[in-house]
PDB file of C-alpha atoms in Angstrom:
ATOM      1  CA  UNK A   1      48.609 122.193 -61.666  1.00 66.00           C
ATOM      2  CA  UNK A   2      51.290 119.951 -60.112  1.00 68.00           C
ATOM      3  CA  UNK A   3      48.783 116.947 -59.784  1.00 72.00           C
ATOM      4  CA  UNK A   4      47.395 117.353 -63.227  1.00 75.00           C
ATOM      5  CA  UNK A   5      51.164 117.414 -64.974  1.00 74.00           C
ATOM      6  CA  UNK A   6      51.822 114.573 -63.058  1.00 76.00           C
ATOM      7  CA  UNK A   7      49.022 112.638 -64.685  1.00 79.00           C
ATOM      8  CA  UNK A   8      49.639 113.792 -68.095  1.00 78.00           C
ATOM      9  CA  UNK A   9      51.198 110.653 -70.112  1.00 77.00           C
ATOM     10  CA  UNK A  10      51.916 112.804 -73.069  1.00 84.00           C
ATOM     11  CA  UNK A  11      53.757 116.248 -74.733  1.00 85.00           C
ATOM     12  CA  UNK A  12      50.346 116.742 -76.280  1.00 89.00           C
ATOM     13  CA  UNK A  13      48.354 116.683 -72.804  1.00 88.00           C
ATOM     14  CA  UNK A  14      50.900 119.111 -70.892  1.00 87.00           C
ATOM     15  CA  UNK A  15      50.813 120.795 -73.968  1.00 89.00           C
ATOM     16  CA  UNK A  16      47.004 121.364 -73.624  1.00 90.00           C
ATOM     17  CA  UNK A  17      47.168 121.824 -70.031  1.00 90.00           C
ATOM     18  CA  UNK A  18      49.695 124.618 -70.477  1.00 89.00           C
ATOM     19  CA  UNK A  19      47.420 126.137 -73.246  1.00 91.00           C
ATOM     20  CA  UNK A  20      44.206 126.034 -71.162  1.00 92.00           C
ATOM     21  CA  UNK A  21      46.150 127.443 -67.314  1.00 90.00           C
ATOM     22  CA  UNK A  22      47.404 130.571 -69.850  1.00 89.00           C
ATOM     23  CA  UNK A  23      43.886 131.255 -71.672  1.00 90.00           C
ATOM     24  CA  UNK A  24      42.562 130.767 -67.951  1.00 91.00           C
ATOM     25  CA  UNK A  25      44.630 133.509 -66.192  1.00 88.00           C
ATOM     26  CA  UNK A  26      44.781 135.431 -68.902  1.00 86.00           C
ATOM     27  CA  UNK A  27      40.845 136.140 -68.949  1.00 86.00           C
ATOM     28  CA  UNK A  28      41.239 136.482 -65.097  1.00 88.00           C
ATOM     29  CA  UNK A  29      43.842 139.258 -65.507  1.00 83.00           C
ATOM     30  CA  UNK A  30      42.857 140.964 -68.106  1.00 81.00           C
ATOM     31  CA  UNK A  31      39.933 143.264 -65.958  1.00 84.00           C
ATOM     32  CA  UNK A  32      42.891 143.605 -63.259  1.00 82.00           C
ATOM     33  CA  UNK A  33      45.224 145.404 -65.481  1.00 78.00           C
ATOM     34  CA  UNK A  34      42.482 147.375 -67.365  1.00 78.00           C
ATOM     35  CA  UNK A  35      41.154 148.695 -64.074  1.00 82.00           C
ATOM     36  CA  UNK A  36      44.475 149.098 -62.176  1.00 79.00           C
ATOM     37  CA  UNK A  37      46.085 151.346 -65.389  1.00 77.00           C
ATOM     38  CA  UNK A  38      42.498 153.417 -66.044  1.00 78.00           C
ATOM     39  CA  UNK A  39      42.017 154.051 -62.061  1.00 81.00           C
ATOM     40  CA  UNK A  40      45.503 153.980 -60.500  1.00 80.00           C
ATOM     41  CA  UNK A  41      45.347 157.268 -59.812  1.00 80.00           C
ATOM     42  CA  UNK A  42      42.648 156.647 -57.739  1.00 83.00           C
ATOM     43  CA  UNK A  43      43.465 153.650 -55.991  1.00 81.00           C
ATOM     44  CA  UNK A  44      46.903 154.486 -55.087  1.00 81.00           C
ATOM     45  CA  UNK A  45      45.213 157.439 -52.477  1.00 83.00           C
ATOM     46  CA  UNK A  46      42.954 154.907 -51.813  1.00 83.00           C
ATOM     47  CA  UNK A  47      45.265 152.198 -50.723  1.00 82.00           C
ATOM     48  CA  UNK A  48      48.100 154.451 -49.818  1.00 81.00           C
ATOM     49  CA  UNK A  49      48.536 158.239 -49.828  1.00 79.00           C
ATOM     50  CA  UNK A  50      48.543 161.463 -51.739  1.00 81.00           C
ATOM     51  CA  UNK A  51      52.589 161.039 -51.013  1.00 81.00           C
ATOM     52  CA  UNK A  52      52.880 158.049 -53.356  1.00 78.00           C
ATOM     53  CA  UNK A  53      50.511 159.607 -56.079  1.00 78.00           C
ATOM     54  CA  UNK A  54      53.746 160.239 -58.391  1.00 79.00           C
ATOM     55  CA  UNK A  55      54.151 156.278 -58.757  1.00 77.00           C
ATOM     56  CA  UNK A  56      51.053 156.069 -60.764  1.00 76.00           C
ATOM     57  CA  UNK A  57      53.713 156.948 -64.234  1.00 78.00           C
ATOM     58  CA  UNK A  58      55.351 153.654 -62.630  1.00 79.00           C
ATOM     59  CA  UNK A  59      52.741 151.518 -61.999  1.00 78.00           C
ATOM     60  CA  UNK A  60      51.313 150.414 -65.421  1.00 78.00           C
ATOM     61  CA  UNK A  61      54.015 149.056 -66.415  1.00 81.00           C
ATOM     62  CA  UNK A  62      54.288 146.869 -63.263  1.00 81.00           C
ATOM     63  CA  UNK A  63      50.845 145.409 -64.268  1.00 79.00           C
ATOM     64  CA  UNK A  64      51.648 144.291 -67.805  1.00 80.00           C
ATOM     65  CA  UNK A  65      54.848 142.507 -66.320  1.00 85.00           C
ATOM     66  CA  UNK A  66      52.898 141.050 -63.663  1.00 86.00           C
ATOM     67  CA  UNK A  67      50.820 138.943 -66.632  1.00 85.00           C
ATOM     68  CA  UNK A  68      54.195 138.588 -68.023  1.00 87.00           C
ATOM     69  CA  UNK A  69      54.795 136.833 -64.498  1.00 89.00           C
ATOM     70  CA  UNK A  70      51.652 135.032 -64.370  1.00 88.00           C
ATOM     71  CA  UNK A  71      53.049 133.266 -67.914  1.00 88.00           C
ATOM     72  CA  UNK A  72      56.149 132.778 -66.536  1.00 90.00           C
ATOM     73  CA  UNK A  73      55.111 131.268 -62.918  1.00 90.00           C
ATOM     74  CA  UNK A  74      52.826 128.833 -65.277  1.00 89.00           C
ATOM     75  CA  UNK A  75      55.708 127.544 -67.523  1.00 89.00           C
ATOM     76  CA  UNK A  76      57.911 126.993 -64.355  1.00 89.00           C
ATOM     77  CA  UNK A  77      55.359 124.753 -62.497  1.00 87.00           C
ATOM     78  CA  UNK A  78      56.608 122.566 -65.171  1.00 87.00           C
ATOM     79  CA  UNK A  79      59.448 121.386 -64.152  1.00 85.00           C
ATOM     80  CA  UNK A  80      58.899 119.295 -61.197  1.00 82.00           C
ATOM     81  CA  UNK A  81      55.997 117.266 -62.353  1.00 82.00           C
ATOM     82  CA  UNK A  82      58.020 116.215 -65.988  1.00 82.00           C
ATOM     83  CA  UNK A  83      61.255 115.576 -63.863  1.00 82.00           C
ATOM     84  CA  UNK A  84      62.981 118.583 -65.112  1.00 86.00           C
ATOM     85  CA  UNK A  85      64.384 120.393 -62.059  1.00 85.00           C
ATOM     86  CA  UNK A  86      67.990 120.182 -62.989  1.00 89.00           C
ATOM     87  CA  UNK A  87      67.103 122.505 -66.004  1.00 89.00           C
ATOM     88  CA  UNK A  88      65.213 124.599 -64.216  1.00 90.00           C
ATOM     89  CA  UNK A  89      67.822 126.050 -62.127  1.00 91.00           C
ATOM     90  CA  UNK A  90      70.059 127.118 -64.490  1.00 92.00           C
ATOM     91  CA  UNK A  91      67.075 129.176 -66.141  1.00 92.00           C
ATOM     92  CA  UNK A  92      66.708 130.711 -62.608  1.00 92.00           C
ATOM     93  CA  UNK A  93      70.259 131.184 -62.259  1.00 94.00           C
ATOM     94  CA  UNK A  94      70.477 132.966 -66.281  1.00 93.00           C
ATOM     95  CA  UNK A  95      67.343 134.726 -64.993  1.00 92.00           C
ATOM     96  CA  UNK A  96      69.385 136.340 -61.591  1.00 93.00           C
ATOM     97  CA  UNK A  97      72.143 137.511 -63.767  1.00 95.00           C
ATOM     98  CA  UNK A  98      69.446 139.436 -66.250  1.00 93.00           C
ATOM     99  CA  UNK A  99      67.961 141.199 -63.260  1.00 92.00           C
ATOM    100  CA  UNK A 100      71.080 142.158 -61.830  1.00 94.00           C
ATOM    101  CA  UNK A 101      72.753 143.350 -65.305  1.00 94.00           C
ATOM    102  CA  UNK A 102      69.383 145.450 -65.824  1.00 92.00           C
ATOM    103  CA  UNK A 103      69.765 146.489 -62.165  1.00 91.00           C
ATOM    104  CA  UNK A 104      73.024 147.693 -61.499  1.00 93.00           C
ATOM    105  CA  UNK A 105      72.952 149.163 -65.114  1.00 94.00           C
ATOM    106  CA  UNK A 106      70.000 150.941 -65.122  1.00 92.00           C
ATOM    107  CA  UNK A 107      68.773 152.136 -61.947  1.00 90.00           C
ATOM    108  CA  UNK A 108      72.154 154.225 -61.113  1.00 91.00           C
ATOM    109  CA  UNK A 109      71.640 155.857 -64.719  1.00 93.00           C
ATOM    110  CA  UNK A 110      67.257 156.486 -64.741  1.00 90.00           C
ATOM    111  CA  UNK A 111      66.480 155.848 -61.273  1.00 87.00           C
ATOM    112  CA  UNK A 112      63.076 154.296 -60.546  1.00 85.00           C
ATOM    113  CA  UNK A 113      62.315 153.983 -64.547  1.00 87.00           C
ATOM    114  CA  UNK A 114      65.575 151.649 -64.313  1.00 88.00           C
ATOM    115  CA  UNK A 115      63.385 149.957 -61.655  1.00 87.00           C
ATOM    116  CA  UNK A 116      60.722 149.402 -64.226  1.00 87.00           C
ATOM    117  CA  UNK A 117      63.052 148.384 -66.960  1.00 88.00           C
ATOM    118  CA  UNK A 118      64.183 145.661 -64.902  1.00 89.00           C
ATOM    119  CA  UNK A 119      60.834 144.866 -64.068  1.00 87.00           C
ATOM    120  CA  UNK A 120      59.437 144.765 -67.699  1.00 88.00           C
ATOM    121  CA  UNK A 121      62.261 143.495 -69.791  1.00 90.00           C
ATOM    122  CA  UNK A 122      63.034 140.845 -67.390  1.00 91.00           C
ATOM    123  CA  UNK A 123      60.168 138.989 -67.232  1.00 90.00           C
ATOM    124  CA  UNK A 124      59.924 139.620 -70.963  1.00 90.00           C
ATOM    125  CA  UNK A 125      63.242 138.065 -72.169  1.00 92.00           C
ATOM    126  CA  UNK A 126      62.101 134.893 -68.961  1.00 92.00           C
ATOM    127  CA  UNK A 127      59.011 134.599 -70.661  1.00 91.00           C
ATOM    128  CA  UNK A 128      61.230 134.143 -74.271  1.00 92.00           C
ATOM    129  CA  UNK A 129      63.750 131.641 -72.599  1.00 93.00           C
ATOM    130  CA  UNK A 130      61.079 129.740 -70.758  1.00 92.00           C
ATOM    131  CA  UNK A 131      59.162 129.222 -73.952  1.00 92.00           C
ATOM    132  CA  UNK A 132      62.200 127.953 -76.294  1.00 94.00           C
ATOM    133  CA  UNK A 133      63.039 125.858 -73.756  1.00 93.00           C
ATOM    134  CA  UNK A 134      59.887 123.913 -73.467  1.00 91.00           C
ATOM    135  CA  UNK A 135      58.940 124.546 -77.507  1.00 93.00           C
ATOM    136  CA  UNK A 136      62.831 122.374 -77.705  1.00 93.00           C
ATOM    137  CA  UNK A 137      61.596 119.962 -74.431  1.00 91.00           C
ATOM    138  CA  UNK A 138      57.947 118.960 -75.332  1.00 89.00           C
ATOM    139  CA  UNK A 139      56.865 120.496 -78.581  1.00 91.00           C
ATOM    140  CA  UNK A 140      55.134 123.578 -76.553  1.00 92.00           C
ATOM    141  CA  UNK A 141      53.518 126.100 -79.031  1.00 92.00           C
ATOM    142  CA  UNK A 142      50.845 128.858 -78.071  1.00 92.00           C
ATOM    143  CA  UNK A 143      47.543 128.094 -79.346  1.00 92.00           C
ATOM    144  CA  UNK A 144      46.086 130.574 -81.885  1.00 93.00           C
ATOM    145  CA  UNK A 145      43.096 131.923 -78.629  1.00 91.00           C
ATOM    146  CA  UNK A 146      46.386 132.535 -76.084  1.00 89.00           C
ATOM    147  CA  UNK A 147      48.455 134.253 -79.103  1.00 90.00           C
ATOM    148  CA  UNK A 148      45.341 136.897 -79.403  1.00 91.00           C
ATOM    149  CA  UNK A 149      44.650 136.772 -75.171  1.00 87.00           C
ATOM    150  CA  UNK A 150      48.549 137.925 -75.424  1.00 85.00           C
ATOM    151  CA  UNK A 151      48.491 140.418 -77.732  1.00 87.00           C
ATOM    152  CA  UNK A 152      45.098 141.945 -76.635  1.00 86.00           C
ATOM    153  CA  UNK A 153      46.503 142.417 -73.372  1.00 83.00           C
ATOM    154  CA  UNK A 154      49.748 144.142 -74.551  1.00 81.00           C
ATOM    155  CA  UNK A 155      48.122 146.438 -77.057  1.00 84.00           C
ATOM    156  CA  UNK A 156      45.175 147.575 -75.169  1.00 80.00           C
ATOM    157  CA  UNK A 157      47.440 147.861 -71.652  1.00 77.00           C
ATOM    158  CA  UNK A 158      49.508 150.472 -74.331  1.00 76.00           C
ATOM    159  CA  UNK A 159      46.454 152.123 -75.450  1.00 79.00           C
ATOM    160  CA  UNK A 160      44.781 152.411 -71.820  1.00 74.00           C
ATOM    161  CA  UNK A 161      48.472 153.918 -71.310  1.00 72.00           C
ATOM    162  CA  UNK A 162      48.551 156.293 -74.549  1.00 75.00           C
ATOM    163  CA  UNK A 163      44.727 157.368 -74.356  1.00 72.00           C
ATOM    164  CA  UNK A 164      44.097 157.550 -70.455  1.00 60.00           C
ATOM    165  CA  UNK A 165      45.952 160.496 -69.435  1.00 56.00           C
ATOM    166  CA  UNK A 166      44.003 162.696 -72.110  1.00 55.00           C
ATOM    167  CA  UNK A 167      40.408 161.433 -71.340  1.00 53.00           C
ATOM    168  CA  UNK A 168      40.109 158.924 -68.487  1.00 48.00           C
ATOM    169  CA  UNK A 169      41.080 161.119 -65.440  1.00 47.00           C
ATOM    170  CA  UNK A 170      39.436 164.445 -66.448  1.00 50.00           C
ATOM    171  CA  UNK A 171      35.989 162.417 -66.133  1.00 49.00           C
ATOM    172  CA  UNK A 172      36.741 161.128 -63.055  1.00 47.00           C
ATOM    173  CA  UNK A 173      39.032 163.108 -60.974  1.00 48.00           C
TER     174      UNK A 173
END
């Protein structure tokens, strides 16, 4: 990614760039986080132990942040190609001070769902911030493909959430 910013004379052609790295991990992830929330508890065993079977409630909501992430890591590889590292820090620094708000907030009050607040509505108000900024820098706008990729992912992850502890598991387990 670095080398190909780096080339890019124009808004337009990071722009593009940006657009095409999101459709592209986006198409990668999406069979990940299907088959990690329909399966996880069988993988977690699998990986792990019966012991950690109770994190399976947890761990669906880890995977839809992790493509939250994957946006997020994607917008910040940004930065140091356009010449933009001395905005990028104080993003980092404004996204330290969310985490530890949602941390020392949360976790003391809802324990390990505190844990997965932080870990969802971080990367969800980063993924905001990181956005505006470049919409404001460069003109950045999702195309029309990654604004459907998006919204497939977060809709069906909630379905495979809402409809898999009814159906999935009884034909499997």
């Amino acid at each position: 990614l670095f080398p190909r910013i780096s080339e890019s004379k124009t808004n337009e052609e990071i722009n593009q760039l940006l657009n095409d790295i999101i459709r592209l991990l986006s198409f990668v992830t999406i069979p990940f986080v299907a088959f990690s929330i329909t399966f996880r508890d069988i993988l977690i065993p699998m990986f792990y132990s019966k012991e950690f079977s109770e994190a399976g409630k947890y761990l669906p909501f880890h995977f839809v942040a992790i493509y939250l992430l994957i946006i997020i890591y994607t917008f910040a590889q940004v930065f140091a190609p356009t010449g933009r590292l001395k905005q990028f820090v104080p993003i980092i620094i404004l996204n330290n001070v969310i985490t530890l708000v949602i941390v020392y907030s949360m976790i003391p009050r809802f324990g390990l769902w505190g844990w997965v607040a932080n870990f969802t509505i971080t990367p969800f108000i980063s993924a905001i911030i990181y956005y505006v900024f470049w919409h404001k820098t460069i003109g950045f706008s999702f195309k029309k493909e990654n604004i459907v990729l998006i919204l497939f992912i977060i809709i069906s992850s909630g379905l495979l959430l809402t409809f898999r502890n009814n159906y999935i598991t009884s034909i499997f387990i």
